[in-house]
C-alpha cells in the first residue's frame, strides 16, 4: 500500500538534465509505476492500494488491485493540496494494520510505503510498541536545511516510526537533491521482499558503473625495538647450536647418500657384466667374429644383417 504526501511541498519543481521541469508529485507517480511494473513482472499476483496524506489520511482506492489502470485512476484522485503544520500518521497505521490482518487471512503480507515530502513538519503517531502487523518503508524527499526547514529532525521522526511499527526489516531513504534518478534508484531497492532483506546498513546496491582502482597503502618505516646484549648473546648461542645440529644432520644424510650410490654402482656393474656375457654368447652363436672390433662396428654389422633379412629383394617393399 502506497501513501503519498500531498502537502504543497510535493508540487515543488524538479529540473532534469534535458531542461524539462517536473514536480515532485510527477516523479513520485512515475517511480510508483516503475515499481508496479517491476513487481508484476516478478509475480502477477501482487496487489496495490493507494492513500494520501494531507491534513489527514484518506484512501484514494478502496480495494487492492493488480492493474496499472487502477493506479492511474488513483493518481487522478489526488486533487487537493494544502499546507499543514501537523502530520499525524496514526490513522494511516491503523488502516494498514486493518488491511494487514485481512492479508494474513489470505496468506499474504502487507507492506506500507510512505512517500513524505515535508521539510519542516516532523510526523508523529500514537501506536502500541507491541503491535507490529506490517512492514513500513519510507521515502523522504526534502529541501536543504534553512531557517524554517529541519529535515534532520523530520528524518529522525520517520526513523522512530519505522522502528516502532515495522514487522520486518524496513528501509528508509532520503533525497535532498531533487534528482528523479535518485528516487528511481531507491524505489528499485524497495523491490526486495521483506522476508529476504538484509539490514539496511549492509546494502551495497546499486553499484557504481565507474571502475575504481583500490589504492594499496605501503608502509616504509618500521619500529626499532631495543635488544639487550644479554638477549643478543643468548640468541647467538642458540643459533650456533642450531647450526651444529643442522651440520650433523646433513653429514648423516650425505653418508647415507654415498652408501646408496656405491650400492647402485655395484648393481650397475653386475648388470653390465651379465649383459656383456650374454652378448658375447649371442655373437658366438651367430658366427660373428668380434675379435679386435669395437662395439660400434659390431652393432653396425648386426644392424646391416638384420636389415637385409627384414627386406628381401622385393621391389614392392622399399628398403
PDB file of C-alpha atoms in Angstrom:
ATOM      1  CA  UNK A   1       0.000   0.000   0.000  1.00  0.00           C
ATOM      2  CA  UNK A   2       1.388   3.396  -1.036  1.00  0.00           C
ATOM      3  CA  UNK A   3       0.752   6.582   0.902  1.00  0.00           C
ATOM      4  CA  UNK A   4       1.642   9.807  -0.916  1.00  0.00           C
ATOM      5  CA  UNK A   5       2.183  13.037   0.973  1.00  0.00           C
ATOM      6  CA  UNK A   6       0.139  15.676  -0.888  1.00  0.00           C
ATOM      7  CA  UNK A   7       1.362  18.673   1.077  1.00  0.00           C
ATOM      8  CA  UNK A   8       2.143  21.741  -1.030  1.00  0.00           C
ATOM      9  CA  UNK A   9       5.804  20.748  -0.980  1.00  0.00           C
ATOM     10  CA  UNK A  10       5.020  17.853  -3.334  1.00  0.00           C
ATOM     11  CA  UNK A  11       4.419  20.472  -6.048  1.00  0.00           C
ATOM     12  CA  UNK A  12       7.955  21.850  -5.912  1.00  0.00           C
ATOM     13  CA  UNK A  13       9.683  21.775  -9.259  1.00  0.00           C
ATOM     14  CA  UNK A  14      12.468  19.424 -10.281  1.00  0.00           C
ATOM     15  CA  UNK A  15      14.595  20.224 -13.303  1.00  0.00           C
ATOM     16  CA  UNK A  16      16.163  17.329 -15.196  1.00  0.00           C
ATOM     17  CA  UNK A  17      19.270  17.347 -17.387  1.00  0.00           C
ATOM     18  CA  UNK A  18      17.430  17.936 -20.672  1.00  0.00           C
ATOM     19  CA  UNK A  19      15.816  21.106 -19.314  1.00  0.00           C
ATOM     20  CA  UNK A  20      12.364  19.653 -18.665  1.00  0.00           C
ATOM     21  CA  UNK A  21      10.648  20.622 -15.438  1.00  0.00           C
ATOM     22  CA  UNK A  22       8.557  18.242 -13.343  1.00  0.00           C
ATOM     23  CA  UNK A  23       7.037  18.429  -9.908  1.00  0.00           C
ATOM     24  CA  UNK A  24       7.916  16.076  -7.098  1.00  0.00           C
ATOM     25  CA  UNK A  25       4.453  14.578  -7.439  1.00  0.00           C
ATOM     26  CA  UNK A  26       5.064  13.807 -11.119  1.00  0.00           C
ATOM     27  CA  UNK A  27       8.289  11.996 -10.274  1.00  0.00           C
ATOM     28  CA  UNK A  28       6.611  10.140  -7.401  1.00  0.00           C
ATOM     29  CA  UNK A  29       3.901   8.862  -9.738  1.00  0.00           C
ATOM     30  CA  UNK A  30       6.484   7.698 -12.279  1.00  0.00           C
ATOM     31  CA  UNK A  31       8.514   5.905  -9.603  1.00  0.00           C
ATOM     32  CA  UNK A  32       5.404   4.103  -8.341  1.00  0.00           C
ATOM     33  CA  UNK A  33       4.553   2.962 -11.870  1.00  0.00           C
ATOM     34  CA  UNK A  34       8.136   1.742 -12.253  1.00  0.00           C
ATOM     35  CA  UNK A  35       7.784  -0.205  -9.006  1.00  0.00           C
ATOM     36  CA  UNK A  36       4.458  -1.735 -10.054  1.00  0.00           C
ATOM     37  CA  UNK A  37       5.675  -2.827 -13.497  1.00  0.00           C
ATOM     38  CA  UNK A  38       8.730  -4.497 -11.926  1.00  0.00           C
ATOM     39  CA  UNK A  39       6.725  -6.230  -9.198  1.00  0.00           C
ATOM     40  CA  UNK A  40       4.081  -7.514 -11.592  1.00  0.00           C
ATOM     41  CA  UNK A  41       6.752  -8.864 -13.922  1.00  0.00           C
ATOM     42  CA  UNK A  42       8.133 -10.836 -10.961  1.00  0.00           C
ATOM     43  CA  UNK A  43       4.743 -12.070  -9.768  1.00  0.00           C
ATOM     44  CA  UNK A  44       1.461 -11.067 -11.367  1.00  0.00           C
ATOM     45  CA  UNK A  45      -0.418 -11.740  -8.104  1.00  0.00           C
ATOM     46  CA  UNK A  46       0.964  -8.664  -6.334  1.00  0.00           C
ATOM     47  CA  UNK A  47      -1.767  -6.199  -5.378  1.00  0.00           C
ATOM     48  CA  UNK A  48      -1.601  -2.462  -4.702  1.00  0.00           C
ATOM     49  CA  UNK A  49      -3.664   0.206  -2.990  1.00  0.00           C
ATOM     50  CA  UNK A  50      -3.190   3.949  -2.551  1.00  0.00           C
ATOM     51  CA  UNK A  51      -3.731   6.524   0.171  1.00  0.00           C
ATOM     52  CA  UNK A  52      -2.949  10.211   0.512  1.00  0.00           C
ATOM     53  CA  UNK A  53      -1.608  12.170   3.471  1.00  0.00           C
ATOM     54  CA  UNK A  54      -2.869  15.759   3.685  1.00  0.00           C
ATOM     55  CA  UNK A  55      -4.338  17.242   6.818  1.00  0.00           C
ATOM     56  CA  UNK A  56      -5.442  13.674   7.463  1.00  0.00           C
ATOM     57  CA  UNK A  57      -5.126  10.318   5.744  1.00  0.00           C
ATOM     58  CA  UNK A  58      -7.708   9.158   3.230  1.00  0.00           C
ATOM     59  CA  UNK A  59      -7.941   6.316   0.739  1.00  0.00           C
ATOM     60  CA  UNK A  60      -7.535   7.011  -2.955  1.00  0.00           C
ATOM     61  CA  UNK A  61      -8.618   3.485  -3.791  1.00  0.00           C
ATOM     62  CA  UNK A  62     -10.858   1.298  -1.655  1.00  0.00           C
ATOM     63  CA  UNK A  63      -9.764  -2.097  -2.948  1.00  0.00           C
ATOM     64  CA  UNK A  64      -6.406  -3.617  -3.812  1.00  0.00           C
ATOM     65  CA  UNK A  65      -5.757  -4.215  -7.500  1.00  0.00           C
ATOM     66  CA  UNK A  66      -3.094  -5.689  -9.790  1.00  0.00           C
ATOM     67  CA  UNK A  67      -3.657  -3.377 -12.759  1.00  0.00           C
ATOM     68  CA  UNK A  68      -1.768  -0.282 -13.826  1.00  0.00           C
ATOM     69  CA  UNK A  69      -5.084   1.342 -14.763  1.00  0.00           C
ATOM     70  CA  UNK A  70      -6.161   1.277 -11.120  1.00  0.00           C
ATOM     71  CA  UNK A  71      -3.006   3.183 -10.171  1.00  0.00           C
ATOM     72  CA  UNK A  72      -3.643   5.814 -12.835  1.00  0.00           C
ATOM     73  CA  UNK A  73      -7.216   6.211 -11.601  1.00  0.00           C
ATOM     74  CA  UNK A  74      -5.938   6.647  -8.044  1.00  0.00           C
ATOM     75  CA  UNK A  75      -3.474   9.309  -9.200  1.00  0.00           C
ATOM     76  CA  UNK A  76      -6.316  11.234 -10.805  1.00  0.00           C
ATOM     77  CA  UNK A  77      -7.988  11.268  -7.401  1.00  0.00           C
ATOM     78  CA  UNK A  78      -5.224  13.477  -5.984  1.00  0.00           C
ATOM     79  CA  UNK A  79      -6.888  16.853  -6.323  1.00  0.00           C
ATOM     80  CA  UNK A  80      -6.377  18.824  -3.124  1.00  0.00           C
ATOM     81  CA  UNK A  81      -3.046  20.188  -1.975  1.00  0.00           C
ATOM     82  CA  UNK A  82      -2.740  22.017   1.289  1.00  0.00           C
ATOM     83  CA  UNK A  83      -0.142  23.031   3.796  1.00  0.00           C
ATOM     84  CA  UNK A  84      -0.382  21.834   7.365  1.00  0.00           C
ATOM     85  CA  UNK A  85       1.813  22.156  10.413  1.00  0.00           C
ATOM     86  CA  UNK A  86       0.836  18.667  11.582  1.00  0.00           C
ATOM     87  CA  UNK A  87       1.318  15.184  10.160  1.00  0.00           C
ATOM     88  CA  UNK A  88      -0.435  12.519  12.202  1.00  0.00           C
ATOM     89  CA  UNK A  89       0.353   9.009  10.978  1.00  0.00           C
ATOM     90  CA  UNK A  90      -1.868   7.221  13.497  1.00  0.00           C
ATOM     91  CA  UNK A  91      -4.854   6.826  11.164  1.00  0.00           C
ATOM     92  CA  UNK A  92      -2.555   5.613   8.374  1.00  0.00           C
ATOM     93  CA  UNK A  93      -1.032   2.941  10.612  1.00  0.00           C
ATOM     94  CA  UNK A  94      -4.477   1.920  11.833  1.00  0.00           C
ATOM     95  CA  UNK A  95      -5.674   1.455   8.257  1.00  0.00           C
ATOM     96  CA  UNK A  96      -2.537  -0.517   7.363  1.00  0.00           C
ATOM     97  CA  UNK A  97      -2.951  -2.785  10.399  1.00  0.00           C
ATOM     98  CA  UNK A  98      -6.566  -3.481   9.426  1.00  0.00           C
ATOM     99  CA  UNK A  99      -5.535  -4.434   5.886  1.00  0.00           C
ATOM    100  CA  UNK A 100      -2.621  -6.499   7.226  1.00  0.00           C
ATOM    101  CA  UNK A 101      -4.988  -8.693   9.241  1.00  0.00           C
ATOM    102  CA  UNK A 102      -7.077  -9.355   6.146  1.00  0.00           C
ATOM    103  CA  UNK A 103      -3.928 -10.100   4.144  1.00  0.00           C
ATOM    104  CA  UNK A 104      -2.761 -12.673   6.689  1.00  0.00           C
ATOM    105  CA  UNK A 105      -6.073 -14.488   6.350  1.00  0.00           C
ATOM    106  CA  UNK A 106      -5.248 -14.812   2.632  1.00  0.00           C
ATOM    107  CA  UNK A 107      -1.672 -15.979   3.325  1.00  0.00           C
ATOM    108  CA  UNK A 108      -0.247 -12.627   2.243  1.00  0.00           C
ATOM    109  CA  UNK A 109       1.811  -9.935   3.936  1.00  0.00           C
ATOM    110  CA  UNK A 110       1.220  -6.195   3.721  1.00  0.00           C
ATOM    111  CA  UNK A 111       3.805  -3.521   3.177  1.00  0.00           C
ATOM    112  CA  UNK A 112       3.221   0.206   3.552  1.00  0.00           C
ATOM    113  CA  UNK A 113       5.431   2.570   1.529  1.00  0.00           C
ATOM    114  CA  UNK A 114       5.201   6.142   2.780  1.00  0.00           C
ATOM    115  CA  UNK A 115       6.480   8.906   0.491  1.00  0.00           C
ATOM    116  CA  UNK A 116       6.913  12.002   2.645  1.00  0.00           C
ATOM    117  CA  UNK A 117       7.734  15.483   1.299  1.00  0.00           C
ATOM    118  CA  UNK A 118       7.641  17.950   4.209  1.00  0.00           C
ATOM    119  CA  UNK A 119      10.894  19.572   5.250  1.00  0.00           C
ATOM    120  CA  UNK A 120       9.682  21.431   8.350  1.00  0.00           C
ATOM    121  CA  UNK A 121       6.934  19.216   9.814  1.00  0.00           C
ATOM    122  CA  UNK A 122       8.065  16.117  11.738  1.00  0.00           C
ATOM    123  CA  UNK A 123       5.390  13.408  11.678  1.00  0.00           C
ATOM    124  CA  UNK A 124       4.027  11.872  14.855  1.00  0.00           C
ATOM    125  CA  UNK A 125       1.853   8.913  15.781  1.00  0.00           C
ATOM    126  CA  UNK A 126       0.295   7.059  18.669  1.00  0.00           C
ATOM    127  CA  UNK A 127       0.863   3.359  18.284  1.00  0.00           C
ATOM    128  CA  UNK A 128       1.491   0.474  20.705  1.00  0.00           C
ATOM    129  CA  UNK A 129       5.059  -0.779  20.586  1.00  0.00           C
ATOM    130  CA  UNK A 130       3.991  -4.430  20.723  1.00  0.00           C
ATOM    131  CA  UNK A 131       1.699  -4.246  17.684  1.00  0.00           C
ATOM    132  CA  UNK A 132       3.701  -4.922  14.513  1.00  0.00           C
ATOM    133  CA  UNK A 133       1.499  -6.233  11.734  1.00  0.00           C
ATOM    134  CA  UNK A 134       3.037  -4.786   8.566  1.00  0.00           C
ATOM    135  CA  UNK A 135       6.363  -3.667   7.119  1.00  0.00           C
ATOM    136  CA  UNK A 136       6.985   0.055   6.710  1.00  0.00           C
ATOM    137  CA  UNK A 137       9.274   1.591   4.081  1.00  0.00           C
ATOM    138  CA  UNK A 138       9.822   5.348   3.850  1.00  0.00           C
ATOM    139  CA  UNK A 139      10.945   7.584   1.010  1.00  0.00           C
ATOM    140  CA  UNK A 140      11.716  11.106   2.220  1.00  0.00           C
ATOM    141  CA  UNK A 141      12.088  13.978  -0.275  1.00  0.00           C
ATOM    142  CA  UNK A 142      13.108  17.247   1.325  1.00  0.00           C
ATOM    143  CA  UNK A 143      14.678  20.663   0.854  1.00  0.00           C
ATOM    144  CA  UNK A 144      18.038  21.750   2.173  1.00  0.00           C
ATOM    145  CA  UNK A 145      18.221  22.885   5.806  1.00  0.00           C
ATOM    146  CA  UNK A 146      17.213  26.522   6.224  1.00  0.00           C
ATOM    147  CA  UNK A 147      15.770  28.757   8.900  1.00  0.00           C
ATOM    148  CA  UNK A 148      12.380  27.017   8.959  1.00  0.00           C
ATOM    149  CA  UNK A 149      13.404  23.679   7.467  1.00  0.00           C
ATOM    150  CA  UNK A 150      14.561  20.901   9.762  1.00  0.00           C
ATOM    151  CA  UNK A 151      14.980  17.814   7.537  1.00  0.00           C
ATOM    152  CA  UNK A 152      17.190  16.048  10.079  1.00  0.00           C
ATOM    153  CA  UNK A 153      14.511  16.321  12.754  1.00  0.00           C
ATOM    154  CA  UNK A 154      11.886  15.069  10.299  1.00  0.00           C
ATOM    155  CA  UNK A 155      14.130  12.189   9.253  1.00  0.00           C
ATOM    156  CA  UNK A 156      14.701  11.144  12.868  1.00  0.00           C
ATOM    157  CA  UNK A 157      10.938  11.114  13.487  1.00  0.00           C
ATOM    158  CA  UNK A 158      10.425   8.905  10.427  1.00  0.00           C
ATOM    159  CA  UNK A 159      13.131   6.508  11.632  1.00  0.00           C
ATOM    160  CA  UNK A 160      11.441   6.267  15.031  1.00  0.00           C
ATOM    161  CA  UNK A 161       8.114   5.477  13.376  1.00  0.00           C
ATOM    162  CA  UNK A 162       9.675   2.818  11.169  1.00  0.00           C
ATOM    163  CA  UNK A 163      11.417   1.090  14.063  1.00  0.00           C
ATOM    164  CA  UNK A 164       8.276   1.101  16.184  1.00  0.00           C
ATOM    165  CA  UNK A 165       5.676  -0.207  13.720  1.00  0.00           C
ATOM    166  CA  UNK A 166       7.574  -2.291  11.127  1.00  0.00           C
ATOM    167  CA  UNK A 167       7.207  -6.062  11.451  1.00  0.00           C
ATOM    168  CA  UNK A 168      10.166  -6.970   9.217  1.00  0.00           C
ATOM    169  CA  UNK A 169      13.236  -5.013   8.132  1.00  0.00           C
ATOM    170  CA  UNK A 170      12.018  -1.649   6.861  1.00  0.00           C
ATOM    171  CA  UNK A 171      14.089   0.682   4.706  1.00  0.00           C
ATOM    172  CA  UNK A 172      14.205   4.472   4.745  1.00  0.00           C
ATOM    173  CA  UNK A 173      15.796   6.566   2.007  1.00  0.00           C
ATOM    174  CA  UNK A 174      16.099  10.321   1.723  1.00  0.00           C
ATOM    175  CA  UNK A 175      16.965  12.726  -1.060  1.00  0.00           C
ATOM    176  CA  UNK A 176      17.544  16.456  -0.840  1.00  0.00           C
ATOM    177  CA  UNK A 177      18.984  16.852  -4.327  1.00  0.00           C
ATOM    178  CA  UNK A 178      15.707  16.686  -6.213  1.00  0.00           C
ATOM    179  CA  UNK A 179      17.031  14.288  -8.861  1.00  0.00           C
ATOM    180  CA  UNK A 180      14.478  11.876 -10.370  1.00  0.00           C
ATOM    181  CA  UNK A 181      17.082   9.160 -10.901  1.00  0.00           C
ATOM    182  CA  UNK A 182      17.806   9.146  -7.163  1.00  0.00           C
ATOM    183  CA  UNK A 183      14.167   8.433  -6.374  1.00  0.00           C
ATOM    184  CA  UNK A 184      14.015   5.745  -9.081  1.00  0.00           C
ATOM    185  CA  UNK A 185      17.177   4.101  -7.741  1.00  0.00           C
ATOM    186  CA  UNK A 186      15.814   3.984  -4.198  1.00  0.00           C
ATOM    187  CA  UNK A 187      12.489   2.646  -5.435  1.00  0.00           C
ATOM    188  CA  UNK A 188      14.318  -0.191  -7.186  1.00  0.00           C
ATOM    189  CA  UNK A 189      15.960  -1.164  -3.893  1.00  0.00           C
ATOM    190  CA  UNK A 190      12.496  -1.311  -2.305  1.00  0.00           C
ATOM    191  CA  UNK A 191      11.611  -4.109  -4.723  1.00  0.00           C
ATOM    192  CA  UNK A 192      13.288  -6.505  -2.287  1.00  0.00           C
ATOM    193  CA  UNK A 193      10.850  -8.731  -0.415  1.00  0.00           C
ATOM    194  CA  UNK A 194      10.649  -8.025   3.350  1.00  0.00           C
ATOM    195  CA  UNK A 195      11.307 -11.715   4.092  1.00  0.00           C
ATOM    196  CA  UNK A 196      14.518 -11.717   2.050  1.00  0.00           C
ATOM    197  CA  UNK A 197      16.160  -8.493   3.154  1.00  0.00           C
ATOM    198  CA  UNK A 198      19.434  -7.772   4.822  1.00  0.00           C
ATOM    199  CA  UNK A 199      19.650  -4.921   7.288  1.00  0.00           C
ATOM    200  CA  UNK A 200      19.861  -1.531   5.609  1.00  0.00           C
ATOM    201  CA  UNK A 201      23.426  -0.904   6.787  1.00  0.00           C
ATOM    202  CA  UNK A 202      24.565  -3.919   4.730  1.00  0.00           C
ATOM    203  CA  UNK A 203      23.017  -2.737   1.451  1.00  0.00           C
ATOM    204  CA  UNK A 204      25.729  -2.362  -1.220  1.00  0.00           C
ATOM    205  CA  UNK A 205      23.482  -1.811  -4.240  1.00  0.00           C
ATOM    206  CA  UNK A 206      23.204  -0.291  -6.704  1.00  0.00           C
ATOM    207  CA  UNK A 207      26.902  -0.478  -7.510  1.00  0.00           C
ATOM    208  CA  UNK A 208      28.633   2.276  -9.437  1.00  0.00           C
ATOM    209  CA  UNK A 209      29.481   1.522 -13.066  1.00  0.00           C
ATOM    210  CA  UNK A 210      32.696   3.506 -12.742  1.00  0.00           C
ATOM    211  CA  UNK A 211      35.708   1.284 -12.235  1.00  0.00           C
ATOM    212  CA  UNK A 212      37.537   2.126  -9.078  1.00  0.00           C
ATOM    213  CA  UNK A 213      41.092   1.057  -8.505  1.00  0.00           C
ATOM    214  CA  UNK A 214      41.915   0.214  -4.972  1.00  0.00           C
ATOM    215  CA  UNK A 215      44.822   2.140  -3.557  1.00  0.00           C
ATOM    216  CA  UNK A 216      47.417  -0.042  -1.896  1.00  0.00           C
ATOM    217  CA  UNK A 217      48.960   1.565   1.137  1.00  0.00           C
ATOM    218  CA  UNK A 218      52.624   0.863   1.635  1.00  0.00           C
ATOM    219  CA  UNK A 219      54.476   1.426   4.872  1.00  0.00           C
ATOM    220  CA  UNK A 220      58.102   2.451   4.576  1.00  0.00           C
ATOM    221  CA  UNK A 221      59.092   2.804   8.199  1.00  0.00           C
ATOM    222  CA  UNK A 222      59.421   0.291  10.971  1.00  0.00           C
ATOM    223  CA  UNK A 223      59.616   0.455  14.725  1.00  0.00           C
ATOM    224  CA  UNK A 224      63.033  -0.301  16.210  1.00  0.00           C
ATOM    225  CA  UNK A 225      62.872  -2.448  19.334  1.00  0.00           C
ATOM    226  CA  UNK A 226      65.928  -2.195  21.609  1.00  0.00           C
ATOM    227  CA  UNK A 227      67.585  -5.518  22.472  1.00  0.00           C
ATOM    228  CA  UNK A 228      69.938  -6.010  25.403  1.00  0.00           C
ATOM    229  CA  UNK A 229      73.410  -7.514  24.945  1.00  0.00           C
ATOM    230  CA  UNK A 230      72.442 -10.442  27.179  1.00  0.00           C
ATOM    231  CA  UNK A 231      69.467 -11.292  24.961  1.00  0.00           C
ATOM    232  CA  UNK A 232      71.625 -10.907  21.871  1.00  0.00           C
ATOM    233  CA  UNK A 233      74.290 -13.226  23.294  1.00  0.00           C
ATOM    234  CA  UNK A 234      71.681 -15.860  24.106  1.00  0.00           C
ATOM    235  CA  UNK A 235      70.303 -15.618  20.589  1.00  0.00           C
ATOM    236  CA  UNK A 236      73.778 -16.065  19.090  1.00  0.00           C
ATOM    237  CA  UNK A 237      74.432 -19.163  21.212  1.00  0.00           C
ATOM    238  CA  UNK A 238      71.109 -20.633  20.218  1.00  0.00           C
ATOM    239  CA  UNK A 239      71.923 -20.009  16.558  1.00  0.00           C
ATOM    240  CA  UNK A 240      75.300 -21.735  16.936  1.00  0.00           C
ATOM    241  CA  UNK A 241      73.669 -24.791  18.475  1.00  0.00           C
ATOM    242  CA  UNK A 242      71.138 -24.882  15.668  1.00  0.00           C
ATOM    243  CA  UNK A 243      73.922 -24.680  13.072  1.00  0.00           C
ATOM    244  CA  UNK A 244      75.839 -27.561  14.687  1.00  0.00           C
ATOM    245  CA  UNK A 245      72.720 -29.706  14.767  1.00  0.00           C
ATOM    246  CA  UNK A 246      71.999 -28.925  11.130  1.00  0.00           C
ATOM    247  CA  UNK A 247      75.600 -29.781  10.210  1.00  0.00           C
ATOM    248  CA  UNK A 248      75.421 -33.184  11.919  1.00  0.00           C
ATOM    249  CA  UNK A 249      72.104 -33.936  10.241  1.00  0.00           C
ATOM    250  CA  UNK A 250      73.492 -33.030   6.816  1.00  0.00           C
ATOM    251  CA  UNK A 251      76.589 -35.167   7.393  1.00  0.00           C
ATOM    252  CA  UNK A 252      74.420 -38.157   8.243  1.00  0.00           C
ATOM    253  CA  UNK A 253      72.292 -37.612   5.141  1.00  0.00           C
ATOM    254  CA  UNK A 254      75.400 -37.336   2.934  1.00  0.00           C
ATOM    255  CA  UNK A 255      76.878 -40.532   4.370  1.00  0.00           C
ATOM    256  CA  UNK A 256      73.666 -42.375   3.670  1.00  0.00           C
ATOM    257  CA  UNK A 257      73.549 -40.999   0.130  1.00  0.00           C
ATOM    258  CA  UNK A 258      77.148 -42.081  -0.552  1.00  0.00           C
ATOM    259  CA  UNK A 259      76.382 -45.603   0.675  1.00  0.00           C
ATOM    260  CA  UNK A 260      73.322 -45.828  -1.590  1.00  0.00           C
ATOM    261  CA  UNK A 261      75.386 -44.525  -4.527  1.00  0.00           C
ATOM    262  CA  UNK A 262      78.080 -47.203  -4.043  1.00  0.00           C
ATOM    263  CA  UNK A 263      75.419 -49.904  -3.890  1.00  0.00           C
ATOM    264  CA  UNK A 264      73.858 -48.591  -7.102  1.00  0.00           C
ATOM    265  CA  UNK A 265      77.256 -48.607  -8.819  1.00  0.00           C
ATOM    266  CA  UNK A 266      77.833 -52.235  -7.802  1.00  0.00           C
ATOM    267  CA  UNK A 267      74.424 -53.303  -9.086  1.00  0.00           C
ATOM    268  CA  UNK A 268      75.026 -51.478 -12.376  1.00  0.00           C
ATOM    269  CA  UNK A 269      78.442 -53.162 -12.799  1.00  0.00           C
ATOM    270  CA  UNK A 270      76.958 -56.606 -12.180  1.00  0.00           C
ATOM    271  CA  UNK A 271      74.191 -55.931 -14.680  1.00  0.00           C
ATOM    272  CA  UNK A 272      76.745 -54.796 -17.262  1.00  0.00           C
ATOM    273  CA  UNK A 273      78.843 -57.935 -16.796  1.00  0.00           C
ATOM    274  CA  UNK A 274      75.795 -60.148 -17.189  1.00  0.00           C
ATOM    275  CA  UNK A 275      74.675 -58.267 -20.281  1.00  0.00           C
ATOM    276  CA  UNK A 276      78.151 -58.332 -21.807  1.00  0.00           C
ATOM    277  CA  UNK A 277      78.477 -62.087 -21.295  1.00  0.00           C
ATOM    278  CA  UNK A 278      75.067 -62.648 -22.865  1.00  0.00           C
ATOM    279  CA  UNK A 279      76.046 -60.541 -25.901  1.00  0.00           C
ATOM    280  CA  UNK A 280      79.315 -62.488 -26.404  1.00  0.00           C
ATOM    281  CA  UNK A 281      77.389 -65.733 -26.282  1.00  0.00           C
ATOM    282  CA  UNK A 282      74.852 -64.485 -28.843  1.00  0.00           C
ATOM    283  CA  UNK A 283      77.605 -63.300 -31.175  1.00  0.00           C
ATOM    284  CA  UNK A 284      79.289 -66.710 -30.959  1.00  0.00           C
ATOM    285  CA  UNK A 285      76.015 -68.492 -31.731  1.00  0.00           C
ATOM    286  CA  UNK A 286      75.505 -66.218 -34.758  1.00  0.00           C
ATOM    287  CA  UNK A 287      79.030 -66.894 -36.026  1.00  0.00           C
ATOM    288  CA  UNK A 288      80.115 -63.277 -35.727  1.00  0.00           C
ATOM    289  CA  UNK A 289      83.803 -62.709 -35.172  1.00  0.00           C
ATOM    290  CA  UNK A 290      84.194 -59.843 -32.694  1.00  0.00           C
ATOM    291  CA  UNK A 291      87.894 -60.132 -32.026  1.00  0.00           C
ATOM    292  CA  UNK A 292      89.655 -56.796 -32.474  1.00  0.00           C
ATOM    293  CA  UNK A 293      86.428 -54.981 -33.350  1.00  0.00           C
ATOM    294  CA  UNK A 294      84.787 -52.151 -31.445  1.00  0.00           C
ATOM    295  CA  UNK A 295      81.215 -52.291 -30.191  1.00  0.00           C
ATOM    296  CA  UNK A 296      80.197 -49.666 -32.776  1.00  0.00           C
ATOM    297  CA  UNK A 297      81.447 -51.844 -35.656  1.00  0.00           C
ATOM    298  CA  UNK A 298      79.812 -54.951 -34.209  1.00  0.00           C
ATOM    299  CA  UNK A 299      76.383 -53.284 -33.812  1.00  0.00           C
ATOM    300  CA  UNK A 300      76.635 -51.706 -37.292  1.00  0.00           C
ATOM    301  CA  UNK A 301      77.255 -55.151 -38.797  1.00  0.00           C
ATOM    302  CA  UNK A 302      74.347 -56.646 -36.876  1.00  0.00           C
ATOM    303  CA  UNK A 303      72.038 -53.823 -37.971  1.00  0.00           C
ATOM    304  CA  UNK A 304      73.010 -54.324 -41.626  1.00  0.00           C
ATOM    305  CA  UNK A 305      72.438 -58.070 -41.366  1.00  0.00           C
ATOM    306  CA  UNK A 306      69.051 -57.569 -39.728  1.00  0.00           C
ATOM    307  CA  UNK A 307      68.105 -55.020 -42.379  1.00  0.00           C
ATOM    308  CA  UNK A 308      68.863 -57.457 -45.203  1.00  0.00           C
ATOM    309  CA  UNK A 309      66.804 -60.228 -43.575  1.00  0.00           C
ATOM    310  CA  UNK A 310      63.817 -57.954 -42.998  1.00  0.00           C
ATOM    311  CA  UNK A 311      63.885 -56.542 -46.567  1.00  0.00           C
ATOM    312  CA  UNK A 312      64.409 -59.215 -49.262  1.00  0.00           C
ATOM    313  CA  UNK A 313      64.947 -58.107 -52.841  1.00  0.00           C
ATOM    314  CA  UNK A 314      61.334 -57.285 -53.498  1.00  0.00           C
ATOM    315  CA  UNK A 315      60.754 -54.005 -55.359  1.00  0.00           C
ATOM    316  CA  UNK A 316      57.334 -53.699 -53.733  1.00  0.00           C
ATOM    317  CA  UNK A 317      58.918 -53.254 -50.316  1.00  0.00           C
ATOM    318  CA  UNK A 318      61.086 -50.143 -50.058  1.00  0.00           C
ATOM    319  CA  UNK A 319      64.462 -50.574 -48.454  1.00  0.00           C
TER     320      UNK A 319
END
